[in-house]
Amino acid sequence: QKEVEQNSGPLSVPEGAIASLNCTYSDRGSQSFFWYRQYSGKSPELIMFIYSNGDKEDGRFTAQLNKASQYVSLLIRDSQPSDSATYLCAAYGAQKLVFGQGTRLTINP
Amino acid sequence: DTAVSQTPKYLVTQMGNDKSIKCEQNLGHDTMYWYKQDSKKFLKIMFSYNNKELIINETVPNRFSPKSPDKAHLNLHINSLELGDSAVYFCASSPLGGGGAGQPQHFGDGTRLSIL
């Protein structure tokens, strides 16, 4: 069983709509969770992190964490073509980040 | 100023050769990491160092040897390169305990290693 699982996509969303990205994790000891965005040929860049149950908002992005269900999500409101990228979910525990395989998101103009 | 810098950006070499990748961070972070991203974009940790001390070694073949001369530098030396070593290698850094309490890891631009 993979430690952090994401739907690899591709996920296609029309411009201006809400993109919803999901992630589940297996280690209940995971302490905090990160969303990174990676454009093709580039390095991962941090979008948000969350470590408390509930929602955390930052501009057009909202991260949601449900520790009981071992579930993390990222919502992107008013999606823009520039949001097209691979989104990596990561869980931190035992001094290391464990990444999911990433979800490829395409925003269609 | 680049926060986490890696050299070289591209590395093309023959099977069996030995090569090194260098990483430097100017963020004042205590912890540095090496990750491998394969062709399926799966990003996996290889090593982490806290203040020059090895913390994590994720069952990486001993052909891979990290070296941290000081807390701002973490180099990766690879002996006897194999075809399966072809990947993008990312260096990252974070404050001590990066990931805990939301302390993010910052990534370098990556080194694309191609084995012929």
Short mmCIF file of N, CA and C in Angstrom, two decimals, chain B residues 32-89:
data_model
loop_
_atom_site.label_atom_id
_atom_site.label_comp_id
_atom_site.label_asym_id
_atom_site.label_seq_id
_atom_site.Cartn_x
_atom_site.Cartn_y
_atom_site.Cartn_z
N MET B 32 19.27 19.44 5.32
CA MET B 32 19.32 19.33 3.87
C MET B 32 18.97 17.91 3.43
N TYR B 33 18.48 17.80 2.21
CA TYR B 33 17.92 16.53 1.71
C TYR B 33 18.35 16.29 0.26
N TRP B 34 18.37 15.02 -0.09
CA TRP B 34 18.42 14.62 -1.49
C TRP B 34 17.18 13.78 -1.80
N TYR B 35 16.52 14.13 -2.92
CA TYR B 35 15.37 13.40 -3.42
C TYR B 35 15.67 12.91 -4.83
N LYS B 36 15.02 11.82 -5.19
CA LYS B 36 15.08 11.31 -6.56
C LYS B 36 13.66 11.34 -7.13
N GLN B 37 13.53 11.90 -8.35
CA GLN B 37 12.23 11.90 -9.01
C GLN B 37 12.36 11.08 -10.29
N ASP B 38 11.63 9.98 -10.36
CA ASP B 38 11.76 9.09 -11.51
C ASP B 38 10.92 9.57 -12.69
N SER B 39 10.89 8.78 -13.72
CA SER B 39 10.22 9.18 -14.97
C SER B 39 8.71 9.32 -14.78
N LYS B 40 8.17 8.68 -13.74
CA LYS B 40 6.74 8.80 -13.45
C LYS B 40 6.46 9.94 -12.49
N LYS B 41 7.45 10.75 -12.27
CA LYS B 41 7.33 11.96 -11.43
C LYS B 41 7.19 11.66 -9.95
N PHE B 42 7.48 10.41 -9.54
CA PHE B 42 7.37 10.07 -8.14
C PHE B 42 8.60 10.59 -7.41
N LEU B 43 8.40 11.43 -6.42
CA LEU B 43 9.48 12.09 -5.69
C LEU B 43 9.73 11.34 -4.38
N LYS B 44 10.96 10.83 -4.21
CA LYS B 44 11.23 10.00 -3.05
C LYS B 44 12.50 10.44 -2.36
N ILE B 45 12.45 10.52 -1.04
CA ILE B 45 13.62 10.96 -0.29
C ILE B 45 14.71 9.89 -0.34
N MET B 46 15.96 10.35 -0.44
CA MET B 46 17.11 9.44 -0.39
C MET B 46 17.85 9.62 0.93
N PHE B 47 18.22 10.86 1.24
CA PHE B 47 19.02 11.15 2.43
C PHE B 47 18.56 12.46 3.05
N SER B 48 18.80 12.59 4.36
CA SER B 48 18.69 13.90 4.98
C SER B 48 19.82 14.06 5.99
N TYR B 49 20.27 15.30 6.15
CA TYR B 49 21.34 15.66 7.08
C TYR B 49 20.88 16.82 7.96
N ASN B 50 21.17 16.71 9.24
CA ASN B 50 20.99 17.81 10.18
C ASN B 50 22.37 18.27 10.62
N ASN B 51 22.72 19.51 10.29
CA ASN B 51 24.02 20.04 10.73
C ASN B 51 25.16 19.06 10.49
N LYS B 52 25.25 18.57 9.30
CA LYS B 52 26.30 17.66 8.84
C LYS B 52 26.14 16.21 9.33
N GLU B 53 25.10 15.94 10.09
CA GLU B 53 24.92 14.57 10.60
C GLU B 53 23.84 13.86 9.80
N LEU B 54 24.15 12.64 9.32
CA LEU B 54 23.19 11.86 8.55
C LEU B 54 22.03 11.43 9.44
N ILE B 55 20.82 11.75 9.01
CA ILE B 55 19.63 11.41 9.77
C ILE B 55 18.83 10.30 9.09
N ILE B 56 18.64 10.44 7.79
CA ILE B 56 17.85 9.48 7.04
C ILE B 56 18.66 8.93 5.88
N ASN B 57 18.63 7.61 5.74
CA ASN B 57 19.21 6.93 4.59
C ASN B 57 18.17 5.92 4.17
N GLU B 58 17.47 6.23 3.09
CA GLU B 58 16.30 5.44 2.72
C GLU B 58 16.67 4.27 1.81
N THR B 59 17.32 3.28 2.34
CA THR B 59 17.67 2.06 1.60
C THR B 59 18.16 2.37 0.20
N VAL B 60 19.06 3.32 0.13
CA VAL B 60 19.66 3.69 -1.14
C VAL B 60 20.89 2.82 -1.36
N PRO B 61 21.14 2.33 -2.59
CA PRO B 61 22.35 1.53 -2.82
C PRO B 61 23.60 2.28 -2.35
N ASN B 62 24.58 1.53 -1.84
CA ASN B 62 25.76 2.22 -1.30
C ASN B 62 26.66 2.80 -2.38
N ARG B 63 26.25 2.70 -3.64
CA ARG B 63 26.93 3.44 -4.71
C ARG B 63 26.68 4.94 -4.55
N PHE B 64 25.64 5.28 -3.81
CA PHE B 64 25.31 6.69 -3.57
C PHE B 64 25.90 7.10 -2.22
N SER B 65 26.74 8.12 -2.24
CA SER B 65 27.32 8.57 -0.97
C SER B 65 27.18 10.07 -0.83
N PRO B 66 26.37 10.49 0.13
CA PRO B 66 26.24 11.92 0.39
C PRO B 66 27.40 12.39 1.26
N LYS B 67 27.69 13.70 1.12
CA LYS B 67 28.72 14.30 1.98
C LYS B 67 28.29 15.71 2.31
N SER B 68 28.38 16.05 3.59
CA SER B 68 28.00 17.39 4.02
C SER B 68 29.19 18.03 4.72
N PRO B 69 29.95 18.87 4.01
CA PRO B 69 31.14 19.50 4.63
C PRO B 69 30.76 20.54 5.68
N ASP B 70 29.60 21.15 5.52
CA ASP B 70 29.07 22.10 6.50
C ASP B 70 27.56 22.17 6.29
N LYS B 71 26.86 22.86 7.15
CA LYS B 71 25.40 22.75 7.10
C LYS B 71 24.80 23.45 5.89
N ALA B 72 25.59 24.23 5.16
CA ALA B 72 25.07 24.90 3.97
C ALA B 72 25.29 24.09 2.69
N HIS B 73 26.01 22.99 2.79
CA HIS B 73 26.35 22.21 1.59
C HIS B 73 26.04 20.73 1.80
N LEU B 74 25.48 20.14 0.75
CA LEU B 74 25.26 18.69 0.75
C LEU B 74 25.50 18.20 -0.67
N ASN B 75 26.52 17.39 -0.83
CA ASN B 75 26.87 16.87 -2.15
C ASN B 75 26.48 15.41 -2.24
N LEU B 76 26.31 14.96 -3.48
CA LEU B 76 25.94 13.56 -3.72
C LEU B 76 26.91 12.97 -4.73
N HIS B 77 27.60 11.94 -4.32
CA HIS B 77 28.51 11.26 -5.23
C HIS B 77 27.92 9.90 -5.59
N ILE B 78 27.97 9.58 -6.87
CA ILE B 78 27.40 8.32 -7.34
C ILE B 78 28.48 7.53 -8.08
N ASN B 79 28.75 6.33 -7.59
CA ASN B 79 29.74 5.46 -8.23
C ASN B 79 29.06 4.49 -9.19
N SER B 80 29.82 4.07 -10.18
CA SER B 80 29.38 2.98 -11.08
C SER B 80 27.95 3.19 -11.55
N LEU B 81 27.71 4.28 -12.21
CA LEU B 81 26.35 4.64 -12.61
C LEU B 81 25.69 3.55 -13.44
N GLU B 82 24.39 3.35 -13.18
CA GLU B 82 23.60 2.35 -13.89
C GLU B 82 22.46 3.05 -14.63
N LEU B 83 21.89 2.33 -15.60
CA LEU B 83 20.80 2.91 -16.39
C LEU B 83 19.66 3.38 -15.50
N GLY B 84 19.37 2.61 -14.45
CA GLY B 84 18.26 2.93 -13.56
C GLY B 84 18.49 4.17 -12.72
N ASP B 85 19.69 4.71 -12.77
CA ASP B 85 19.97 5.94 -12.02
C ASP B 85 19.48 7.18 -12.77
N SER B 86 19.09 7.00 -14.00
CA SER B 86 18.57 8.14 -14.78
C SER B 86 17.32 8.67 -14.10
N ALA B 87 17.35 9.94 -13.75
CA ALA B 87 16.25 10.58 -13.01
C ALA B 87 16.60 12.04 -12.82
N VAL B 88 15.70 12.75 -12.17
CA VAL B 88 16.02 14.11 -11.73
C VAL B 88 16.28 14.05 -10.23
N TYR B 89 17.40 14.60 -9.81
CA TYR B 89 17.78 14.61 -8.39
C TYR B 89 17.60 16.03 -7.86
#
